[in-house]
mmCIF file with all atom_site columns, C-alpha atoms in Angstrom:
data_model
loop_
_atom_site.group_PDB
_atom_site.id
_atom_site.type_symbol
_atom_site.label_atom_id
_atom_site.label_alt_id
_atom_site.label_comp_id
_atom_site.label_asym_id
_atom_site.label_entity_id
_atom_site.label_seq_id
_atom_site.pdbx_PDB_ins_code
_atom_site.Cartn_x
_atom_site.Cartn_y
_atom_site.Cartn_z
_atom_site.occupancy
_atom_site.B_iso_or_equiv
_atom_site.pdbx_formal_charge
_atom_site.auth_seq_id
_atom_site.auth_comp_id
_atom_site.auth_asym_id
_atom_site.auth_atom_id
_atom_site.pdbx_PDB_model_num
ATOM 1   C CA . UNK A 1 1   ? 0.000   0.000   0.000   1.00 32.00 ? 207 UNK A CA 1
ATOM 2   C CA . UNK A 1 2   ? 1.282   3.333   -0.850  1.00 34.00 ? 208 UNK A CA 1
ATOM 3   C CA . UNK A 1 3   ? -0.260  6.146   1.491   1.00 35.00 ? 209 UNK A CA 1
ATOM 4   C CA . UNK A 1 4   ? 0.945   10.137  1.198   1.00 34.00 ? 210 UNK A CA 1
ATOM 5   C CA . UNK A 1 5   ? 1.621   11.051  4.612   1.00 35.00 ? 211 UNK A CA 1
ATOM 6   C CA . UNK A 1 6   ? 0.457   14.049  6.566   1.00 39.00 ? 212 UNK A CA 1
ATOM 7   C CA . UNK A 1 7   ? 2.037   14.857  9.735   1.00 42.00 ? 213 UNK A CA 1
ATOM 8   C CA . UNK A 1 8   ? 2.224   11.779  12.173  1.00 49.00 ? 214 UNK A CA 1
ATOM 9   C CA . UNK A 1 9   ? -0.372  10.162  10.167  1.00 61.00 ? 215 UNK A CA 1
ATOM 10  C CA . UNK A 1 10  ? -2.160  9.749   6.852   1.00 74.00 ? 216 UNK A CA 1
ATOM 11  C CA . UNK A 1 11  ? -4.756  11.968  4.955   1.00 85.00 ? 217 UNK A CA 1
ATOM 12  C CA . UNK A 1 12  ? -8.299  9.919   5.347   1.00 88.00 ? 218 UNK A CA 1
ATOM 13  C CA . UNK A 1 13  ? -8.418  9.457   1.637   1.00 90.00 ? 219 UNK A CA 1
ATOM 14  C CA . UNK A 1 14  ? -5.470  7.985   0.855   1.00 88.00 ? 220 UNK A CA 1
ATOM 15  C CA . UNK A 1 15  ? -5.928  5.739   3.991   1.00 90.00 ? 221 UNK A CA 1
ATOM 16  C CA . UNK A 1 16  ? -9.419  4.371   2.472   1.00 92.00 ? 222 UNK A CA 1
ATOM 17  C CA . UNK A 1 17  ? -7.769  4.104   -0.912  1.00 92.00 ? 223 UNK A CA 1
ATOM 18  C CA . UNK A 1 18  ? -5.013  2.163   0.204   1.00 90.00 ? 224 UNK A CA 1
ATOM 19  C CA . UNK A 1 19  ? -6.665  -0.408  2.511   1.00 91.00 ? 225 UNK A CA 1
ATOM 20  C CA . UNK A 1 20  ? -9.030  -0.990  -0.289  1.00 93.00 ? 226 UNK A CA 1
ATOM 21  C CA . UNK A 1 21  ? -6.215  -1.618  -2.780  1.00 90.00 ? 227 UNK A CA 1
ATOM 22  C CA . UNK A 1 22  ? -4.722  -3.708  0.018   1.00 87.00 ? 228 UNK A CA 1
ATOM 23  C CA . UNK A 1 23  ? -7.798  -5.749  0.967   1.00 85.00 ? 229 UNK A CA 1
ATOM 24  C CA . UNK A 1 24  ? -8.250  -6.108  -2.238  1.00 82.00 ? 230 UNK A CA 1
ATOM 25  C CA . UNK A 1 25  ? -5.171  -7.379  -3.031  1.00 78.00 ? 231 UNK A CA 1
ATOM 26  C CA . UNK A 1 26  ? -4.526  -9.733  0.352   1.00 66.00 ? 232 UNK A CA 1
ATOM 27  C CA . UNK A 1 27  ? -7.924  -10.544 1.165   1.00 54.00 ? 233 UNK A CA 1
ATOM 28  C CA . UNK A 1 28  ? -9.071  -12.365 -2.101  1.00 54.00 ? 234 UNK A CA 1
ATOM 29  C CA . UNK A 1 29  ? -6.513  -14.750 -1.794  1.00 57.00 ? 235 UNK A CA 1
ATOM 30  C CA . UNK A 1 30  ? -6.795  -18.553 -0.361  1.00 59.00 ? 236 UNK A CA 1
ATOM 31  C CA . UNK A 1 31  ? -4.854  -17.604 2.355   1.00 56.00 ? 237 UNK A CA 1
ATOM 32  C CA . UNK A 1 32  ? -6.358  -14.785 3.169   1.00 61.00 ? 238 UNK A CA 1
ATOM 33  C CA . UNK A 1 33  ? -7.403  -14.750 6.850   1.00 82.00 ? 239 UNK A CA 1
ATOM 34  C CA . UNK A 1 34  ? -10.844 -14.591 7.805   1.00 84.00 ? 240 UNK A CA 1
ATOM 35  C CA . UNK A 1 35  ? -10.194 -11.407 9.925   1.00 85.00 ? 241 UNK A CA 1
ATOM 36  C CA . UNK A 1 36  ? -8.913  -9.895  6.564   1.00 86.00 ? 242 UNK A CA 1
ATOM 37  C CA . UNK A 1 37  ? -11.648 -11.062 4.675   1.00 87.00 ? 243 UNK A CA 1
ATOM 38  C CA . UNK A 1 38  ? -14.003 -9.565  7.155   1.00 90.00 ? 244 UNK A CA 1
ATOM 39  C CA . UNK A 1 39  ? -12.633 -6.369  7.816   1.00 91.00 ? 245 UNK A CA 1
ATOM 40  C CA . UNK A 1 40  ? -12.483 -5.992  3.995   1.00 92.00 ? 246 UNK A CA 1
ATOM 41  C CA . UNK A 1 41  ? -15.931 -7.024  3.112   1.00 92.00 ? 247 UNK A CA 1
ATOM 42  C CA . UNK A 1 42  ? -17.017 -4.811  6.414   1.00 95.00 ? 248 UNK A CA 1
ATOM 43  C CA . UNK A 1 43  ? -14.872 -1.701  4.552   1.00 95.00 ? 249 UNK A CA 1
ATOM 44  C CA . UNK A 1 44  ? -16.370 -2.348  0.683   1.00 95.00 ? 250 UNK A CA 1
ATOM 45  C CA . UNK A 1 45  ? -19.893 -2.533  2.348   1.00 96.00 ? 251 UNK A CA 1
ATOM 46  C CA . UNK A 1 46  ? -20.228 0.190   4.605   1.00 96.00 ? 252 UNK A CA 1
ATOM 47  C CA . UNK A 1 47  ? -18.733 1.904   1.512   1.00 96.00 ? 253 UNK A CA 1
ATOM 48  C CA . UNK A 1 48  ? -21.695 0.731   -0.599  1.00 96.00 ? 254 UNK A CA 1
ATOM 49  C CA . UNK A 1 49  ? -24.259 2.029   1.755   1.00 96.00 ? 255 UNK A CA 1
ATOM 50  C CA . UNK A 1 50  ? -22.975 5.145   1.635   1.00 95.00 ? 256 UNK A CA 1
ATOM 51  C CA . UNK A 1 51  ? -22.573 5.325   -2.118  1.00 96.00 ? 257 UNK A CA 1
ATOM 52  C CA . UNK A 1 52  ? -26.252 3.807   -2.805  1.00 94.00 ? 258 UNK A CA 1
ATOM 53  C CA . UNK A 1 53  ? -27.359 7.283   -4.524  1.00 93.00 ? 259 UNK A CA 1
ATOM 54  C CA . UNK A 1 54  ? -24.284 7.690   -6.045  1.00 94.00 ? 260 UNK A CA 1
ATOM 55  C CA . UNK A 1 55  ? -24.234 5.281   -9.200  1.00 95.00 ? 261 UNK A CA 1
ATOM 56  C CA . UNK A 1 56  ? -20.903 7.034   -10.232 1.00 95.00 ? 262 UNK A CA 1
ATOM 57  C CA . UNK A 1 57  ? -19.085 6.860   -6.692  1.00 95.00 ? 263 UNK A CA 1
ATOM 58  C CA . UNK A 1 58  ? -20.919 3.305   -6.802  1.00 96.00 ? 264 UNK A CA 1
ATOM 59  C CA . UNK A 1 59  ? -19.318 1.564   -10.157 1.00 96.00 ? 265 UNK A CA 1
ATOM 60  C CA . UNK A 1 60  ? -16.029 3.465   -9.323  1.00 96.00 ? 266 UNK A CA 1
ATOM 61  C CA . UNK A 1 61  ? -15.902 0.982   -6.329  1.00 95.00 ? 267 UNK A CA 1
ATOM 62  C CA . UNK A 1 62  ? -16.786 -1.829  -7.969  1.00 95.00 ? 268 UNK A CA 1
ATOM 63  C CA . UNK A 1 63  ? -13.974 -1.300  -10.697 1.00 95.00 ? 269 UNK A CA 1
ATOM 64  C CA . UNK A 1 64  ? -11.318 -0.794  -8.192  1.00 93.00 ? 270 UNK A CA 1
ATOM 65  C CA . UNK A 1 65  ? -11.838 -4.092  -6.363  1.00 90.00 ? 271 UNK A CA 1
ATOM 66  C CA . UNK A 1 66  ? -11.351 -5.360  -10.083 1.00 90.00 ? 272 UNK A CA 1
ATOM 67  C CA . UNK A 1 67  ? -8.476  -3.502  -11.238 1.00 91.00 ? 273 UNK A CA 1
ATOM 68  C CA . UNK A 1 68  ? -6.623  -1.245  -7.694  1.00 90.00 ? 274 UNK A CA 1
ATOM 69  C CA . UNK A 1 69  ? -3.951  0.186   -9.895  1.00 89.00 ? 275 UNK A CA 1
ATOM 70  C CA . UNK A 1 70  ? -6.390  1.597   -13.041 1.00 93.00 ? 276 UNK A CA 1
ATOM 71  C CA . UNK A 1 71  ? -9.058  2.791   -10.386 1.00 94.00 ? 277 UNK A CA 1
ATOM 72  C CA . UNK A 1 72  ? -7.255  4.278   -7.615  1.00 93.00 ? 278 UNK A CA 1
ATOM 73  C CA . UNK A 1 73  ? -7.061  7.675   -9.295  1.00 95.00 ? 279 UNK A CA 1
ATOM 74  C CA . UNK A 1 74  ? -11.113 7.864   -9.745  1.00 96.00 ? 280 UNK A CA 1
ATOM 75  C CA . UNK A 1 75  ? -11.740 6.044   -6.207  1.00 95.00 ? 281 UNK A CA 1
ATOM 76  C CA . UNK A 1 76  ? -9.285  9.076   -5.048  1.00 94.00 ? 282 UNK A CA 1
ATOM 77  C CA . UNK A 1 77  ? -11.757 11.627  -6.533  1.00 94.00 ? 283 UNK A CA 1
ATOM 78  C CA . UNK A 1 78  ? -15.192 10.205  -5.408  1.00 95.00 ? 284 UNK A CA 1
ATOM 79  C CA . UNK A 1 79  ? -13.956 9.272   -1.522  1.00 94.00 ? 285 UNK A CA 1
ATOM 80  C CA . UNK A 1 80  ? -13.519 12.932  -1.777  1.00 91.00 ? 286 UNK A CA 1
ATOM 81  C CA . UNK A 1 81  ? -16.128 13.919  -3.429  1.00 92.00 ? 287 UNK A CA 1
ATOM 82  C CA . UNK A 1 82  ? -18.828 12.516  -1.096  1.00 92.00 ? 288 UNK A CA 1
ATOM 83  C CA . UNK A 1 83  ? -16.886 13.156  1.896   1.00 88.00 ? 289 UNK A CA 1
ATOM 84  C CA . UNK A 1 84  ? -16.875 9.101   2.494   1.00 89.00 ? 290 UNK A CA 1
ATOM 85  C CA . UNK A 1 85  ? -13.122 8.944   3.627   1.00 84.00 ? 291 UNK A CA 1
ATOM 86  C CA . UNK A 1 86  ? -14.258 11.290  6.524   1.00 85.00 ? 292 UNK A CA 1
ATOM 87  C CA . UNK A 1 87  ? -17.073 9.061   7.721   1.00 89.00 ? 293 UNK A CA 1
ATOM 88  C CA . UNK A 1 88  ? -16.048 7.586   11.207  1.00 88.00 ? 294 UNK A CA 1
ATOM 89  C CA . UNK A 1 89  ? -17.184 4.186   10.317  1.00 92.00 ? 295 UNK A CA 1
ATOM 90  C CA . UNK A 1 90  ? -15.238 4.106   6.870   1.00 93.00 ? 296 UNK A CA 1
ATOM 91  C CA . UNK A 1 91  ? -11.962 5.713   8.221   1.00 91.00 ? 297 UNK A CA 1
ATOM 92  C CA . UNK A 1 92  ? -12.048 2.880   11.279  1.00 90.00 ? 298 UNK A CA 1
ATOM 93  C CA . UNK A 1 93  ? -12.926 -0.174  9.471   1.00 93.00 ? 299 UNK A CA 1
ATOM 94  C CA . UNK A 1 94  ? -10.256 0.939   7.066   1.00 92.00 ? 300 UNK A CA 1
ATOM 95  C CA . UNK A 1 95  ? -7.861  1.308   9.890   1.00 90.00 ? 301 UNK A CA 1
ATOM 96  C CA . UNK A 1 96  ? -8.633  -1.993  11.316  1.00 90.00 ? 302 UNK A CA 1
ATOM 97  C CA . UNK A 1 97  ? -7.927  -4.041  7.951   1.00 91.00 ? 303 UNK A CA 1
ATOM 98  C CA . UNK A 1 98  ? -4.495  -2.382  7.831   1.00 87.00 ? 304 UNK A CA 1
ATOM 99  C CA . UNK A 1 99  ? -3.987  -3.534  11.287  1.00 88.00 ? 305 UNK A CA 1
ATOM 100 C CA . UNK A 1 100 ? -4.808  -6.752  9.922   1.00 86.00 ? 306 UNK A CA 1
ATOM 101 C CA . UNK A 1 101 ? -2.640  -6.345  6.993   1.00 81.00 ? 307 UNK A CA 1
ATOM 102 C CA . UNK A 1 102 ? 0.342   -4.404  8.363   1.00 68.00 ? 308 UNK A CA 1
ATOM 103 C CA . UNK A 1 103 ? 0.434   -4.935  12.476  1.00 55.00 ? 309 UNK A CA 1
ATOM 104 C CA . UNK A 1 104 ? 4.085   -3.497  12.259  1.00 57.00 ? 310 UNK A CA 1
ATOM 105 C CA . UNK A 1 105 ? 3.002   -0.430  10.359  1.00 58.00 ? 311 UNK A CA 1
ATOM 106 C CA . UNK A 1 106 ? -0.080  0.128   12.638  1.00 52.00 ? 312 UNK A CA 1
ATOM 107 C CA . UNK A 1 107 ? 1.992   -0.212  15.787  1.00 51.00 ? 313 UNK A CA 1
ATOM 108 C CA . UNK A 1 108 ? 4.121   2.619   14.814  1.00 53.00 ? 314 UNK A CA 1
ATOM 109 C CA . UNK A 1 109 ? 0.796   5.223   13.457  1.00 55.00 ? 315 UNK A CA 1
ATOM 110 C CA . UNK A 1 110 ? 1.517   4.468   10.054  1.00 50.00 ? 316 UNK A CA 1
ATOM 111 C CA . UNK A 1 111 ? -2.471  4.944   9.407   1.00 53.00 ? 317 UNK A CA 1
ATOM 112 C CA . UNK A 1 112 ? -3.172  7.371   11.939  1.00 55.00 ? 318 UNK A CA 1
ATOM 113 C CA . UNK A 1 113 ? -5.531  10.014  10.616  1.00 55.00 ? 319 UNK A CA 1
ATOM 114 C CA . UNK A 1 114 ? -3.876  13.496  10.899  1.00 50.00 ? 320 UNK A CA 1
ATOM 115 C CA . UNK A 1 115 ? -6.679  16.275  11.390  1.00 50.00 ? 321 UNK A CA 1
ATOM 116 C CA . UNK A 1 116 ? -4.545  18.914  13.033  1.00 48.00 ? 322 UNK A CA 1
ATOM 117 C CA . UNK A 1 117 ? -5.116  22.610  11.366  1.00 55.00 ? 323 UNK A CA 1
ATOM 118 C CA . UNK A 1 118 ? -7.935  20.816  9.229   1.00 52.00 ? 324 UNK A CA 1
ATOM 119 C CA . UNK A 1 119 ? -11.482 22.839  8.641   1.00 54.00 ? 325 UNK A CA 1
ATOM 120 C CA . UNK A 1 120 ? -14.731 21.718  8.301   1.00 57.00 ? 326 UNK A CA 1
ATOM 121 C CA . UNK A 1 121 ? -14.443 17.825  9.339   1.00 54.00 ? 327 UNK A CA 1
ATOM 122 C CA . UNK A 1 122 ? -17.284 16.085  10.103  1.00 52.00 ? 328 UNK A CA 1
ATOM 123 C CA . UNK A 1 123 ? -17.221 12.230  12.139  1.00 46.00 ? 329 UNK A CA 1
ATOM 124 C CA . UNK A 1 124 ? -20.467 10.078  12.408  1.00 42.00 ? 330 UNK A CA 1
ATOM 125 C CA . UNK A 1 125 ? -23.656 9.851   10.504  1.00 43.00 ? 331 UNK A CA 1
ATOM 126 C CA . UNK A 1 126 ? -26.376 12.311  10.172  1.00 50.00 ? 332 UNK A CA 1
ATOM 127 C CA . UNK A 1 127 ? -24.472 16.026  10.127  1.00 52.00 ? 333 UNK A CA 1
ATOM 128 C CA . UNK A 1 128 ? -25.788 18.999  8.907   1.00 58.00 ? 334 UNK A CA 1
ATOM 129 C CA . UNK A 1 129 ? -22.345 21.736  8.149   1.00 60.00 ? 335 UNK A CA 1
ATOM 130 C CA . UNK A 1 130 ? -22.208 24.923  7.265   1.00 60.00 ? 336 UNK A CA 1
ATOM 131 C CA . UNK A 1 131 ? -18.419 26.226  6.518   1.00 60.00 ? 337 UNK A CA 1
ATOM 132 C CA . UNK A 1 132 ? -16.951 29.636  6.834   1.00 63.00 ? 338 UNK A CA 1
ATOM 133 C CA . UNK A 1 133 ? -13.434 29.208  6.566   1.00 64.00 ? 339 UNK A CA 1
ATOM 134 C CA . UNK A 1 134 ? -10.481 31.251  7.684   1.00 71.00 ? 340 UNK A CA 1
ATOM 135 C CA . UNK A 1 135 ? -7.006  31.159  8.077   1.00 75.00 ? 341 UNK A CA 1
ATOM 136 C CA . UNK A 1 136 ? -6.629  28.639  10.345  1.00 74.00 ? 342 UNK A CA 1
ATOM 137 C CA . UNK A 1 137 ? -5.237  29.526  13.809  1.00 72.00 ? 343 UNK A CA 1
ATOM 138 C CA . UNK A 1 138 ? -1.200  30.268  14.520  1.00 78.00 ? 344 UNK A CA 1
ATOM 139 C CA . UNK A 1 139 ? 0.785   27.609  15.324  1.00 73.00 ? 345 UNK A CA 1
ATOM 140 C CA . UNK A 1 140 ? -1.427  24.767  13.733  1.00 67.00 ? 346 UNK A CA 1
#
């Protein structure tokens, strides 16, 4: 999994992305664990759920699970899009399969999510926002 790192940790999307690709990649094998398997299928469905009235952000899923490498790109653009990658539910099941996948890399905060100095972040289901932004404060 290639992640762009931010801080300590690693931007939301690029976590998502990258646990997909790596699910993908590790958990459709034989020897796949059924933890991996799991926290996979529990990742790719709670993605689907969220992308039920989104038939673009929809197929774009279902073509990465096919093809990681060709997709990642366009699954980059609609995590972002629909603001999936910062749904609390998404961003922890996709920490928990790279726990799973990478224990090492977990251990040491490899896919921590880094919010510090970001604006307008919503976790959990349900939120209504409205954004003014502004620099953000010094020393963030």
């Amino acid at each position: 999994m290639s992640a762009v790192a931010k801080g300590d940790g690693v931007d939301p999307v690029s976590l998502v992305v990258g646990a997909l690709a790596a699910g993908a990649a590790g958990g459709l094998t034989e020897s796949a664990s059924a933890a991996v398997t799991g926290a996979y299928a529990a990742l790719r469905d709670r993605l689907r759920r969220l992308f039920t009235a989104d038939r673009e952000a929809a197929g774009v899923l279902e073509l990465h699970e096919g093809n990681p490498d060709v997709y990642q790109e366009p699954l980059r653009h609609v995590l972002a899009r629909s603001g999936a990658a910062g749904d609390y539910e998404v961003v922890a099941a996709a920490q928990y399969l790279m726990t799973l996948l990478d224990a090492a890399g977990s251990a040491a905060g490899k896919y921590s999510v880094d919010v510090r100095g970001a604006q307008g972040v919503q976790v959990g289901d349900g939120n209504t926002q409205t954004n003014t932004f502004t620099a953000p404060p010094p020393g963030t």
